[in-house]
CSV table of C-alpha atoms in Angstrom, one decimal:
chain,number,residue,atom,x,y,z
V,1,GLN,CA,-57.1,16.3,154.3
V,2,THR,CA,-59.0,15.7,157.5
V,3,SER,CA,-62.3,17.2,158.4
V,4,ALA,CA,-60.6,19.5,160.8
V,5,ASP,CA,-58.6,21.0,157.9
V,6,LEU,CA,-61.7,21.8,155.8
V,7,PRO,CA,-63.0,25.3,155.5
V,8,PRO,CA,-66.1,25.9,157.6
V,9,GLU,CA,-68.4,26.1,154.5
V,10,LEU,CA,-67.4,22.6,153.5
V,11,LYS,CA,-68.1,21.0,156.9
V,12,ILE,CA,-71.4,19.2,157.0
V,13,LYS,CA,-72.7,18.8,160.6
V,14,SER,CA,-76.2,17.4,160.2
V,15,ALA,CA,-78.4,15.3,157.9
V,16,GLU,CA,-80.4,18.5,157.1
V,17,GLN,CA,-77.2,20.2,155.9
V,18,TRP,CA,-76.3,17.2,153.9
V,19,ASN,CA,-79.7,17.1,152.2
V,20,THR,CA,-79.4,20.8,151.4
V,21,SER,CA,-76.0,20.3,149.9
V,22,ILE,CA,-77.3,17.4,147.7
V,23,HIS,CA,-80.3,19.5,146.6
V,24,THR,CA,-78.0,22.4,145.7
V,25,THR,CA,-75.7,20.1,143.7
V,26,GLN,CA,-78.7,18.7,141.8
V,27,LYS,CA,-80.0,22.1,141.0
V,28,TRP,CA,-76.6,23.0,139.6
V,29,TYR,CA,-76.7,19.9,137.4
V,30,ASP,CA,-80.2,20.7,136.3
V,31,SER,CA,-79.0,24.2,135.2
V,32,LEU,CA,-76.5,22.5,132.9
V,33,ALA,CA,-79.0,19.9,131.5
V,34,HIS,CA,-82.7,19.7,131.9
V,35,PRO,CA,-83.9,16.6,133.8
V,36,LEU,CA,-84.6,13.6,131.4
V,37,ILE,CA,-86.5,10.9,133.3
V,38,LEU,CA,-86.9,7.3,132.1
V,39,THR,CA,-89.4,5.0,133.8
V,40,CYS,CA,-89.1,1.4,132.7
V,41,PRO,CA,-88.9,-2.2,134.1
V,42,GLU,CA,-85.1,-2.0,134.3
V,43,PRO,CA,-83.9,-0.1,137.4
V,44,ARG,CA,-80.3,-0.2,136.3
V,45,LEU,CA,-81.0,1.4,133.0
V,46,GLU,CA,-83.3,4.0,134.6
V,47,THR,CA,-80.5,5.0,137.0
V,48,MET,CA,-77.9,5.2,134.3
V,49,VAL,CA,-80.0,7.3,131.9
V,50,ASN,CA,-81.5,9.6,134.5
V,51,THR,CA,-78.3,10.3,136.5
V,52,TRP,CA,-75.0,8.8,135.7
V,53,LEU,CA,-74.9,8.9,131.9
V,54,LYS,CA,-76.0,12.5,132.0
V,55,LYS,CA,-73.2,13.4,134.4
V,56,GLU,CA,-70.6,11.5,132.3
V,57,ILE,CA,-71.9,13.2,129.1
V,58,LEU,CA,-71.7,16.7,130.7
V,59,TRP,CA,-68.1,16.1,131.8
V,60,GLU,CA,-67.1,14.7,128.4
V,61,THR,CA,-68.7,17.6,126.4
V,62,ARG,CA,-67.9,20.5,128.6
V,63,LEU,CA,-64.3,19.6,129.3
V,64,TRP,CA,-63.3,17.9,126.0
V,65,ARG,CA,-62.7,14.9,128.1
V,66,ASN,CA,-59.8,16.8,129.7
V,67,GLY,CA,-57.7,16.4,126.6
V,68,ILE,CA,-55.3,18.7,124.8
V,69,THR,CA,-55.0,16.7,121.6
V,70,THR,CA,-58.5,15.2,121.1
V,71,PRO,CA,-60.4,13.4,118.4
V,72,TRP,CA,-63.2,15.6,117.3
V,73,ARG,CA,-65.3,12.6,116.5
V,74,ASN,CA,-65.5,12.2,120.3
V,75,GLU,CA,-66.5,15.8,120.9
V,76,LEU,CA,-69.2,15.6,118.2
V,77,GLN,CA,-70.8,12.4,119.6
V,78,ASP,CA,-70.5,13.7,123.2
V,79,ALA,CA,-72.3,16.9,122.2
V,80,LEU,CA,-75.0,14.9,120.4
V,81,GLY,CA,-75.7,13.0,123.7
V,82,TYR,CA,-75.8,16.3,125.5
V,83,CYS,CA,-78.5,17.4,123.0
V,84,VAL,CA,-80.8,14.7,124.2
V,85,TYR,CA,-80.7,16.3,127.6
V,86,CYS,CA,-80.3,20.0,126.9
V,87,PRO,CA,-79.9,21.2,123.3
V,88,GLU,CA,-79.2,24.8,124.2
V,89,GLN,CA,-76.2,23.9,126.3
V,90,ALA,CA,-74.9,21.4,123.7
V,91,LEU,CA,-75.0,23.8,120.8
V,92,PRO,CA,-71.7,25.8,121.5
V,93,TYR,CA,-69.7,22.5,121.5
V,94,LEU,CA,-71.1,21.4,118.1
V,95,GLU,CA,-70.3,24.9,116.7
V,96,ALA,CA,-66.8,24.8,118.1
V,97,VAL,CA,-65.9,21.6,116.3
V,98,THR,CA,-67.5,22.9,113.1
V,99,SER,CA,-65.2,25.9,113.1
V,100,ILE,CA,-62.2,23.7,112.4
V,101,GLN,CA,-63.7,22.3,109.2
V,102,GLU,CA,-61.8,23.4,106.0
V,103,PRO,CA,-63.8,25.1,103.2
V,104,ASN,CA,-63.4,22.0,101.0
V,105,GLY,CA,-65.4,20.1,103.6
V,106,TYR,CA,-62.5,18.2,105.2
V,107,VAL,CA,-62.6,17.7,109.0
V,108,LYS,CA,-59.3,16.6,110.6
V,109,VAL,CA,-60.2,14.1,113.3
V,110,TRP,CA,-57.3,14.6,115.7
V,111,ASN,CA,-56.7,18.2,116.7
V,112,THR,CA,-54.8,20.2,119.3
V,113,ARG,CA,-56.5,23.2,120.9
V,114,THR,CA,-55.3,26.7,120.1
V,115,GLY,CA,-52.2,27.7,122.1
V,116,GLU,CA,-51.3,24.2,123.2
V,117,GLN,CA,-48.7,21.7,121.9
V,118,PRO,CA,-49.8,18.3,120.6
V,119,ASN,CA,-49.6,15.6,123.3
V,120,HIS,CA,-50.6,12.6,121.1
V,121,PRO,CA,-48.8,11.2,118.0
V,122,LEU,CA,-52.1,10.8,116.2
V,123,ALA,CA,-52.3,14.5,115.8
V,124,LYS,CA,-50.2,14.2,112.7
V,125,LYS,CA,-52.3,11.4,111.1
V,126,HIS,CA,-55.0,11.6,108.5
V,127,HIS,CA,-58.1,9.7,109.5
V,128,THR,CA,-61.1,9.3,107.3
V,129,ASP,CA,-64.2,9.8,109.4
V,130,GLY,CA,-64.2,13.4,110.6
V,131,GLY,CA,-66.7,14.9,108.1
V,132,ILE,CA,-68.9,11.8,108.4
V,133,TRP,CA,-69.3,12.4,112.1
V,134,LEU,CA,-69.8,16.1,111.6
V,135,ALA,CA,-72.8,15.3,109.4
V,136,ILE,CA,-74.3,12.5,111.5
V,137,CYS,CA,-74.0,14.4,114.8
V,138,TRP,CA,-75.5,17.6,113.5
V,139,ILE,CA,-78.4,15.9,111.7
V,140,GLN,CA,-79.2,13.7,114.7
V,141,ALA,CA,-78.8,16.7,117.1
V,142,ILE,CA,-81.5,18.5,115.1
V,143,ARG,CA,-83.7,15.4,115.0
V,144,VAL,CA,-83.6,15.0,118.8
V,145,SER,CA,-83.8,18.7,119.7
V,146,GLY,CA,-86.4,20.0,117.3
V,147,ASN,CA,-84.3,23.0,116.4
V,148,TRP,CA,-84.7,23.0,112.7
V,149,SER,CA,-83.7,26.6,112.6
V,150,TRP,CA,-80.1,25.5,113.3
V,151,TRP,CA,-79.8,24.6,109.6
V,152,THR,CA,-79.7,28.3,108.7
V,153,LYS,CA,-77.0,29.2,111.3
V,154,VAL,CA,-73.9,30.8,109.6
V,155,LEU,CA,-70.8,29.2,111.0
V,156,PRO,CA,-67.1,29.8,110.2
V,157,PHE,CA,-64.6,27.6,108.4
V,158,ALA,CA,-61.0,27.2,109.6
V,159,ASP,CA,-59.8,29.9,107.2
V,160,GLY,CA,-62.3,32.5,108.5
V,161,THR,CA,-64.8,32.3,105.7
V,162,SER,CA,-68.3,31.1,106.6
V,163,ALA,CA,-71.4,29.3,105.3
V,164,SER,CA,-74.7,28.1,106.6
V,165,LEU,CA,-74.7,24.8,108.6
V,166,PHE,CA,-76.6,23.2,105.8
V,167,ASP,CA,-73.6,24.0,103.5
V,168,HIS,CA,-71.1,22.8,106.1
V,169,VAL,CA,-72.8,19.5,106.3
V,170,TYR,CA,-73.2,19.1,102.6
V,171,TRP,CA,-69.6,19.9,101.8
V,172,ALA,CA,-68.5,17.4,104.5
V,173,LEU,CA,-70.5,14.7,102.8
V,174,ASP,CA,-69.3,15.8,99.4
V,175,PHE,CA,-65.6,15.6,100.5
V,176,SER,CA,-66.0,12.1,101.9
V,177,TYR,CA,-68.0,10.9,98.9
V,178,LYS,CA,-65.2,12.0,96.5
V,179,ASP,CA,-62.5,10.5,98.8
V,180,ARG,CA,-63.0,7.0,97.5
V,181,GLY,CA,-60.9,4.2,96.1
V,182,SER,CA,-61.0,1.8,93.2
V,183,HIS,CA,-63.9,-0.2,94.6
V,184,GLY,CA,-66.0,2.8,95.2
V,185,LEU,CA,-65.5,2.7,99.0
V,186,VAL,CA,-64.3,5.5,101.2
V,187,LEU,CA,-60.5,5.6,101.5
V,188,MET,CA,-59.1,4.5,104.9
V,189,HIS,CA,-55.9,6.6,105.1
V,190,ASP,CA,-54.4,6.3,108.6
V,191,GLY,CA,-57.5,4.7,110.1
V,192,ASP,CA,-61.2,5.3,110.6
V,193,TRP,CA,-63.2,5.1,113.9
V,194,THR,CA,-60.8,2.3,114.9
V,195,ASP,CA,-57.6,4.4,115.1
V,196,PRO,CA,-55.1,1.6,115.4
V,197,LEU,CA,-56.4,-0.1,112.3
V,198,ASN,CA,-53.7,1.9,110.5
V,199,GLY,CA,-52.3,-0.8,108.2
V,200,PRO,CA,-54.7,-1.1,105.3
V,201,GLY,CA,-54.6,2.5,104.1
V,202,ARG,CA,-51.1,3.7,105.0
V,203,MET,CA,-50.2,4.1,101.3
V,204,GLY,CA,-53.4,5.9,100.4
V,205,LYS,CA,-55.3,3.2,98.5
V,206,GLY,CA,-56.9,1.0,101.2
V,207,GLU,CA,-60.7,1.4,101.7
V,208,SER,CA,-62.9,1.2,104.8
V,209,GLY,CA,-66.2,-0.7,104.7
V,210,TRP,CA,-67.3,0.9,108.0
V,211,ALA,CA,-66.6,4.5,106.8
V,212,THR,CA,-68.6,3.7,103.6
V,213,GLN,CA,-71.5,2.4,105.6
V,214,ALA,CA,-71.5,5.4,107.9
V,215,LEU,CA,-71.3,7.7,104.9
V,216,ALA,CA,-74.3,6.0,103.4
V,217,VAL,CA,-76.2,6.4,106.6
V,218,ALA,CA,-75.2,10.1,106.8
V,219,LEU,CA,-76.3,10.7,103.2
V,220,ASP,CA,-79.7,9.2,103.8
V,221,LEU,CA,-80.2,11.3,106.9
V,222,PHE,CA,-79.2,14.4,105.1
V,223,SER,CA,-81.4,13.6,102.1
V,224,SER,CA,-84.4,13.3,104.4
V,225,ALA,CA,-83.5,16.6,106.1
V,226,ALA,CA,-82.9,18.4,102.8
V,227,ASN,CA,-86.3,17.3,101.5
V,228,ASN,CA,-87.9,18.6,104.7
V,229,LEU,CA,-86.2,21.9,104.1
V,230,GLY,CA,-87.3,22.1,100.4
V,231,GLN,CA,-83.7,21.5,99.1
V,232,HIS,CA,-84.8,18.8,96.7
V,233,GLU,CA,-81.8,18.9,94.4
V,234,ARG,CA,-79.3,18.2,97.0
V,235,ALA,CA,-81.6,15.7,98.6
V,236,GLY,CA,-81.7,13.8,95.3
V,237,THR,CA,-78.0,14.0,94.9
V,238,CYS,CA,-77.3,12.6,98.3
V,239,SER,CA,-80.0,9.8,97.9
V,240,LEU,CA,-78.3,8.7,94.7
V,241,ARG,CA,-74.9,8.7,96.3
V,242,ALA,CA,-76.1,6.7,99.2
V,243,ARG,CA,-77.6,4.1,96.8
V,244,GLU,CA,-74.3,4.0,94.9
V,245,LEU,CA,-72.4,3.3,98.2
V,246,ARG,CA,-74.8,0.5,99.1
V,247,GLN,CA,-74.3,-1.1,95.8
V,248,ALA,CA,-70.5,-1.0,96.2
V,249,LEU,CA,-70.9,-2.5,99.7
V,250,GLU,CA,-73.0,-5.3,98.3
V,251,GLU,CA,-70.8,-6.0,95.4
V,252,HIS,CA,-67.4,-5.9,97.1
V,253,LEU,CA,-67.9,-6.5,100.9
V,254,TRP,CA,-70.9,-8.8,101.4
V,255,ILE,CA,-69.4,-12.2,101.6
V,256,ASP,CA,-71.7,-15.2,102.4
V,257,SER,CA,-73.2,-14.1,105.7
V,258,LYS,CA,-71.4,-10.9,106.8
V,259,PHE,CA,-69.8,-7.7,105.7
V,260,ALA,CA,-66.0,-7.8,105.3
V,261,TYR,CA,-64.2,-4.8,106.7
V,262,GLY,CA,-62.4,-3.4,103.6
V,263,PHE,CA,-59.5,-3.5,101.2
V,264,ASP,CA,-55.8,-2.9,101.9
V,265,ASP,CA,-53.4,-0.8,99.7
V,266,ALA,CA,-52.7,-3.9,97.5
V,267,GLY,CA,-56.4,-4.4,96.9
V,268,ASN,CA,-56.7,-7.5,99.2
V,269,ARG,CA,-59.9,-7.7,101.0
V,270,PHE,CA,-59.8,-8.3,104.8
V,271,GLY,CA,-62.4,-9.3,107.3
V,272,ASP,CA,-63.9,-11.9,104.9
V,273,ASP,CA,-62.2,-15.0,106.3
V,274,ASN,CA,-62.7,-16.4,109.8
V,275,ARG,CA,-62.5,-12.9,111.5
V,276,THR,CA,-65.8,-11.0,112.1
V,277,TYR,CA,-65.7,-7.3,112.8
V,278,LEU,CA,-68.6,-5.9,114.9
V,279,ASN,CA,-68.8,-2.4,113.4
V,280,THR,CA,-69.4,-3.5,109.8
V,281,GLN,CA,-72.2,-5.7,110.9
V,282,SER,CA,-73.8,-3.0,113.2
V,283,TRP,CA,-73.5,-0.2,110.6
V,284,GLY,CA,-74.4,-2.7,107.9
V,285,LEU,CA,-77.8,-2.9,109.6
V,286,LEU,CA,-78.1,0.9,109.5
V,287,ALA,CA,-76.8,1.3,106.0
V,288,THR,CA,-78.7,-1.5,104.2
V,289,GLY,CA,-81.8,-2.0,106.4
V,290,SER,CA,-83.4,-5.4,106.7
V,291,GLY,CA,-81.9,-6.9,103.5
V,292,HIS,CA,-79.4,-9.0,105.5
V,293,LEU,CA,-81.1,-8.8,108.9
V,294,THR,CA,-81.0,-12.5,109.9
V,295,GLU,CA,-77.3,-12.9,108.8
V,296,LEU,CA,-76.1,-9.7,110.5
V,297,GLN,CA,-78.0,-10.5,113.7
V,298,ARG,CA,-76.2,-13.9,113.8
V,299,ALA,CA,-72.9,-12.3,113.1
V,300,ILE,CA,-73.3,-9.9,116.0
V,301,GLN,CA,-74.5,-12.7,118.2
V,302,SER,CA,-71.4,-14.8,117.4
V,303,LEU,CA,-69.3,-12.1,119.1
V,304,SER,CA,-71.3,-12.2,122.4
V,305,THR,CA,-69.9,-12.3,125.9
V,306,PRO,CA,-71.5,-11.7,129.3
V,307,TYR,CA,-70.3,-8.1,128.8
V,308,GLY,CA,-71.6,-7.5,125.4
V,309,PRO,CA,-70.2,-8.2,121.9
V,310,ARG,CA,-66.5,-8.2,121.2
V,311,LEU,CA,-65.2,-5.6,118.7
V,312,PHE,CA,-64.0,-8.5,116.6
V,313,HIS,CA,-63.2,-12.2,116.8
V,314,PRO,CA,-60.7,-13.9,116.8
V,315,HIS,CA,-58.1,-11.7,118.2
V,316,PHE,CA,-54.7,-10.9,116.8
V,317,ASP,CA,-51.9,-12.6,118.7
V,318,GLN,CA,-48.9,-11.3,116.7
V,319,TRP,CA,-47.9,-8.6,114.3
V,320,ASP,CA,-50.1,-8.5,111.2
V,321,ASP,CA,-48.8,-6.2,108.5
V,322,GLN,CA,-52.2,-5.9,106.8
V,323,VAL,CA,-54.0,-4.4,109.8
V,324,GLY,CA,-51.1,-2.6,111.5
V,325,ARG,CA,-50.9,-1.3,115.1
V,326,ILE,CA,-54.0,-3.0,116.3
V,327,SER,CA,-52.3,-6.4,116.1
V,328,LEU,CA,-49.6,-5.3,118.6
V,329,LYS,CA,-52.0,-4.6,121.4
V,330,ILE,CA,-52.5,-7.2,124.1
V,331,PRO,CA,-55.2,-9.7,123.1
V,332,GLY,CA,-58.5,-8.8,124.7
V,333,THR,CA,-57.5,-5.3,125.5
V,334,THR,CA,-58.3,-1.9,123.9
V,335,GLU,CA,-59.3,-2.5,120.3
V,336,ASN,CA,-57.7,-5.9,120.0
V,337,ALA,CA,-60.9,-8.0,120.5
V,338,SER,CA,-62.0,-6.5,123.8
V,339,VAL,CA,-65.6,-5.6,124.6
V,340,TYR,CA,-65.3,-2.1,123.4
V,341,CYS,CA,-68.5,-0.6,124.8
V,342,HIS,CA,-68.8,2.2,122.2
V,343,GLY,CA,-69.0,-0.5,119.5
V,344,SER,CA,-71.5,-2.5,121.6
V,345,ALA,CA,-73.8,0.5,121.8
V,346,PHE,CA,-73.6,0.9,118.0
V,347,ALA,CA,-74.7,-2.8,117.7
V,348,ALA,CA,-77.6,-2.1,120.1
V,349,TYR,CA,-78.7,0.9,118.1
V,350,GLY,CA,-78.4,-1.0,114.8
V,351,LEU,CA,-80.5,-3.9,116.0
V,352,ALA,CA,-83.1,-1.7,117.5
V,353,SER,CA,-83.4,0.3,114.3
V,354,ASN,CA,-84.5,-3.0,112.7
V,355,SER,CA,-87.1,-3.7,115.4
V,356,LEU,CA,-84.8,-6.2,117.2
V,357,THR,CA,-85.4,-4.3,120.5
V,358,ASP,CA,-85.1,-7.3,122.8
V,359,GLU,CA,-81.7,-8.1,121.4
V,360,ALA,CA,-80.7,-4.4,121.6
V,361,LEU,CA,-81.8,-4.3,125.3
V,362,ASP,CA,-79.8,-7.3,126.1
V,363,ILE,CA,-76.7,-5.7,124.8
V,364,LEU,CA,-77.4,-2.4,126.7
V,365,MET,CA,-78.0,-4.2,130.0
V,366,ARG,CA,-74.7,-6.2,129.6
V,367,THR,CA,-72.8,-3.0,128.6
V,368,ILE,CA,-73.8,-0.9,131.6
V,369,PRO,CA,-72.3,-2.0,134.9
V,370,GLY,CA,-73.9,-4.6,137.2
V,371,HIS,CA,-75.4,-7.3,135.0
V,372,PRO,CA,-76.1,-10.5,136.9
V,373,ASP,CA,-73.8,-12.3,134.5
V,374,HIS,CA,-70.9,-10.0,135.3
V,375,ARG,CA,-68.3,-11.4,137.7
V,376,THR,CA,-68.7,-9.5,141.0
V,377,ASP,CA,-65.0,-10.1,141.9
V,378,ILE,CA,-63.6,-8.5,138.7
V,379,PRO,CA,-65.0,-5.2,137.3
V,380,GLN,CA,-63.2,-3.0,139.9
V,381,GLN,CA,-65.4,0.0,139.4
V,382,LEU,CA,-68.4,1.6,141.0
V,383,PRO,CA,-71.6,1.3,139.0
V,384,ILE,CA,-71.9,5.1,138.7
V,385,TYR,CA,-70.3,5.5,135.3
V,386,GLN,CA,-70.0,3.8,131.9
V,387,PRO,CA,-66.6,2.3,131.3
V,388,ASN,CA,-64.9,2.4,127.9
V,389,SER,CA,-64.2,-1.3,127.7
V,390,TYR,CA,-64.3,-4.6,129.5
V,391,PHE,CA,-60.9,-6.3,129.1
V,392,TYR,CA,-59.5,-9.8,128.5
V,393,LEU,CA,-60.6,-12.7,126.4
V,394,PRO,CA,-63.3,-15.2,127.5
V,395,GLY,CA,-61.7,-17.7,129.9
V,396,HIS,CA,-59.0,-15.3,131.1
V,397,PRO,CA,-58.7,-15.2,134.9
V,398,GLN,CA,-59.5,-11.4,134.8
V,399,GLU,CA,-62.2,-11.6,132.1
V,400,GLY,CA,-64.6,-8.7,132.5
V,401,THR,CA,-62.2,-6.2,134.1
V,402,SER,CA,-63.5,-2.7,133.6
V,403,THR,CA,-61.0,-0.2,132.1
V,404,GLY,CA,-62.1,2.1,134.9
V,405,THR,CA,-61.9,5.1,132.6
V,406,LEU,CA,-64.4,7.9,132.2
V,407,GLY,CA,-65.0,9.2,128.7
V,408,THR,CA,-66.7,7.0,126.0
V,409,GLY,CA,-69.2,7.6,123.2
V,410,THR,CA,-71.1,4.6,124.6
V,411,CYS,CA,-73.1,7.0,126.8
V,412,THR,CA,-74.5,8.9,123.8
V,413,TRP,CA,-75.5,5.8,121.9
V,414,ILE,CA,-77.2,4.2,124.9
V,415,VAL,CA,-79.3,7.4,125.3
V,416,LEU,CA,-80.0,7.6,121.6
V,417,THR,CA,-81.2,4.0,121.5
V,418,VAL,CA,-83.7,4.7,124.3
V,419,PHE,CA,-84.9,8.0,122.9
V,420,GLN,CA,-84.9,7.4,119.1
V,421,GLN,CA,-85.4,3.6,118.9
V,422,PHE,CA,-87.3,2.4,122.0
V,423,PHE,CA,-89.5,5.5,122.2
V,424,GLY,CA,-89.3,6.2,118.5
V,425,LEU,CA,-89.0,10.0,119.0
V,426,SER,CA,-87.8,12.4,116.3
V,427,PHE,CA,-88.5,16.0,115.5
V,428,VAL,CA,-89.4,17.1,112.0
V,429,PRO,CA,-90.3,20.7,111.0
V,430,GLN,CA,-94.0,19.9,111.4
V,431,GLY,CA,-93.6,18.6,114.9
V,432,LEU,CA,-92.8,15.5,116.9
V,433,VAL,CA,-92.9,12.0,115.4
V,434,CYS,CA,-93.6,9.2,118.0
V,435,GLU,CA,-93.2,5.7,116.7
V,436,PRO,CA,-92.4,3.5,119.7
V,437,ASN,CA,-90.9,0.1,119.5
V,438,LEU,CA,-90.4,-1.0,123.1
V,439,PRO,CA,-88.7,-4.3,124.1
V,440,THR,CA,-91.4,-7.0,124.5
V,441,THR,CA,-90.6,-7.4,128.2
V,442,TRP,CA,-91.7,-3.8,128.8
V,443,PRO,CA,-95.5,-3.6,129.3
V,444,TYR,CA,-95.1,0.1,130.1
V,445,ALA,CA,-92.5,2.8,129.8
V,446,GLU,CA,-92.4,6.6,130.2
V,447,LEU,CA,-89.9,9.3,129.2
V,448,SER,CA,-90.0,12.9,130.3
V,449,PHE,CA,-87.8,15.7,128.8
V,450,VAL,CA,-87.7,19.4,127.9
V,451,ARG,CA,-87.5,21.1,124.6
V,452,ASN,CA,-87.6,24.9,124.3
V,453,ASN,CA,-89.4,25.3,127.6
V,454,THR,CA,-92.0,22.6,126.7
V,455,ARG,CA,-92.1,19.7,129.1
V,456,PHE,CA,-92.9,16.4,127.2
V,457,THR,CA,-94.1,13.3,128.9
V,458,VAL,CA,-94.4,10.3,126.6
V,459,LYS,CA,-96.3,7.3,128.0
V,460,ILE,CA,-96.2,3.9,126.1
V,461,HIS,CA,-98.6,1.1,127.1
V,462,GLN,CA,-97.8,-2.2,125.3
V,463,GLN,CA,-99.7,-5.4,124.9
V,464,THR,CA,-103.1,-3.7,124.8
V,465,SER,CA,-106.1,-4.7,122.7
V,466,GLU,CA,-107.1,-1.3,121.4
V,467,PRO,CA,-104.3,0.8,119.9
V,468,SER,CA,-104.7,4.5,120.4
V,469,LEU,CA,-102.7,7.8,120.6
V,470,HIS,CA,-103.8,10.8,122.7
V,471,VAL,CA,-102.1,14.2,122.9
V,472,ASN,CA,-103.0,16.1,126.0
V,473,GLY,CA,-106.0,13.8,126.4
V,474,VAL,CA,-107.3,14.4,122.9
V,475,PRO,CA,-107.2,11.5,120.3
V,476,TRP,CA,-104.6,12.0,117.6
V,477,THR,CA,-104.9,10.2,114.3
V,478,THR,CA,-101.6,10.4,112.4
V,479,GLY,CA,-98.7,12.6,111.4
V,480,PRO,CA,-96.3,14.8,113.3
V,481,ILE,CA,-97.5,16.4,116.5
V,482,PRO,CA,-97.2,20.3,116.6
V,483,TRP,CA,-95.7,21.4,119.9
V,484,GLU,CA,-94.2,24.9,119.8
V,485,HIS,CA,-95.6,27.4,122.3
V,486,GLU,CA,-97.1,24.6,124.4
V,487,LYS,CA,-96.0,24.5,128.1
V,488,THR,CA,-96.7,20.8,128.5
V,489,MET,CA,-97.2,17.9,126.1
V,490,THR,CA,-98.5,14.6,127.3
V,491,ILE,CA,-98.4,11.9,124.7
V,492,GLU,CA,-100.0,8.6,125.6
V,493,ILE,CA,-99.8,5.6,123.2
V,494,HIS,CA,-101.5,2.2,123.6
V,495,LYS,CA,-100.1,-0.3,121.1
V,496,LYS,CA,-99.9,-4.0,120.5
V,497,ASP,CA,-96.5,-5.5,120.9
V,498,ASP,CA,-96.5,-6.8,117.4
V,499,GLN,CA,-96.9,-3.3,115.9
V,500,LYS,CA,-93.6,-2.6,114.2
V,501,MET,CA,-93.1,0.8,112.7
V,502,MET,CA,-90.4,1.0,110.0
V,503,ASN,CA,-89.7,2.9,106.9
V,504,LYS,CA,-89.6,1.4,103.4
V,505,LYS,CA,-86.0,0.0,103.9
V,506,GLY,CA,-87.1,-1.6,107.2
V,507,THR,CA,-84.9,0.7,109.2
V,508,LYS,CA,-86.0,3.4,111.6
V,509,LEU,CA,-83.1,5.8,112.0
């Protein structure tokens, strides 16, 4: 279509008209998500967080990534990322996924929207991680939004009955906890987060180390939330279950210097030989804290490329009956040992949660487009969105080729790493907790965002001699910072770069 064919209202005839159009578009975006502004020494990260990741997250969440048959794990994580920008706009999408949960707690991962026919074969499969993601994403959404009243919302189940969000989340965790195999690990069924890893559990007995780690993380998060809500009995139950899962992981999957991935239907362990899987090392950091910090850091580092860590190494180059469909994929593409950026962002979040923020930042900067180590002749994408993967094995003539596809949970976990880990921000019923842990290369960073009509500005000064914390110019000693009914909250922290703020397990979730 030429400019002559355009309707008059779409024709831009001057720079002033162009600027007006840009301003109008930005106002529209701001109506869908409040501005969140990062200021830091990394201009590429600033631009991605402030503009492009927001736009990608909005598209993913509001349009279900344009899918008919979609994995609800994606919808949940997309909406969680949206919560960092604008919780009020994200809430309906979290609620929509919750409404497909069955009363026994089960959440089917792959679903087809009402009135449409399935357009993906995985719609008929039984994946193991739906309820785990439901729990993690709701709990984290409340922690980043400050909307603790959401726990009392009454939401429907798939059969039309209803319960509070607190009960929805508890029953999701309860279902996953009871869906375990002979080693006390969560059953794998037709796959977990890695859909094509469908060989180990096809007979119903295989077990997933990643799902077990993620469930332990979810149980710990819920236990903390339940205690804050005065629900101490369920908090205790979940804490004990998380401890039991960690013991099973240590007993059955910790092998020398890394976590194996799981067991197949015949009871054979996999991922304990020469193959290292990224996800069980990243989520091992989140589930077990600093107990294996050095070994897990090295395991993640062993997967490094200029584009971030590979999903596993070495690749599969022929059919492997134990792991299934993943072994049929072209080596270095999709889930067969590519740099799958969603997994890279998990690794960054896990490292940062254990105060390895420099290592986390390095992964983030390699994951977003435009790192100096990226080949300029290969990526084949504009640096205005986050790709799902970088393809091909190291040394391949096209190593580093971007998939060029929009739609990836990477966006959410990059934003979470900045918000929850680098700035250490989390809301509890009593107010805002701010326990920053910036990369050592950042002498100063600032984050501005909105919650319930309150504009927060958090300023972190690092490498200073006199630690201090001021709220709206007034010294603050310790504890959560009350904020409701305030129009503006300016929080300024001066800290030494060796101040590491972690909980008893060494992990700041």
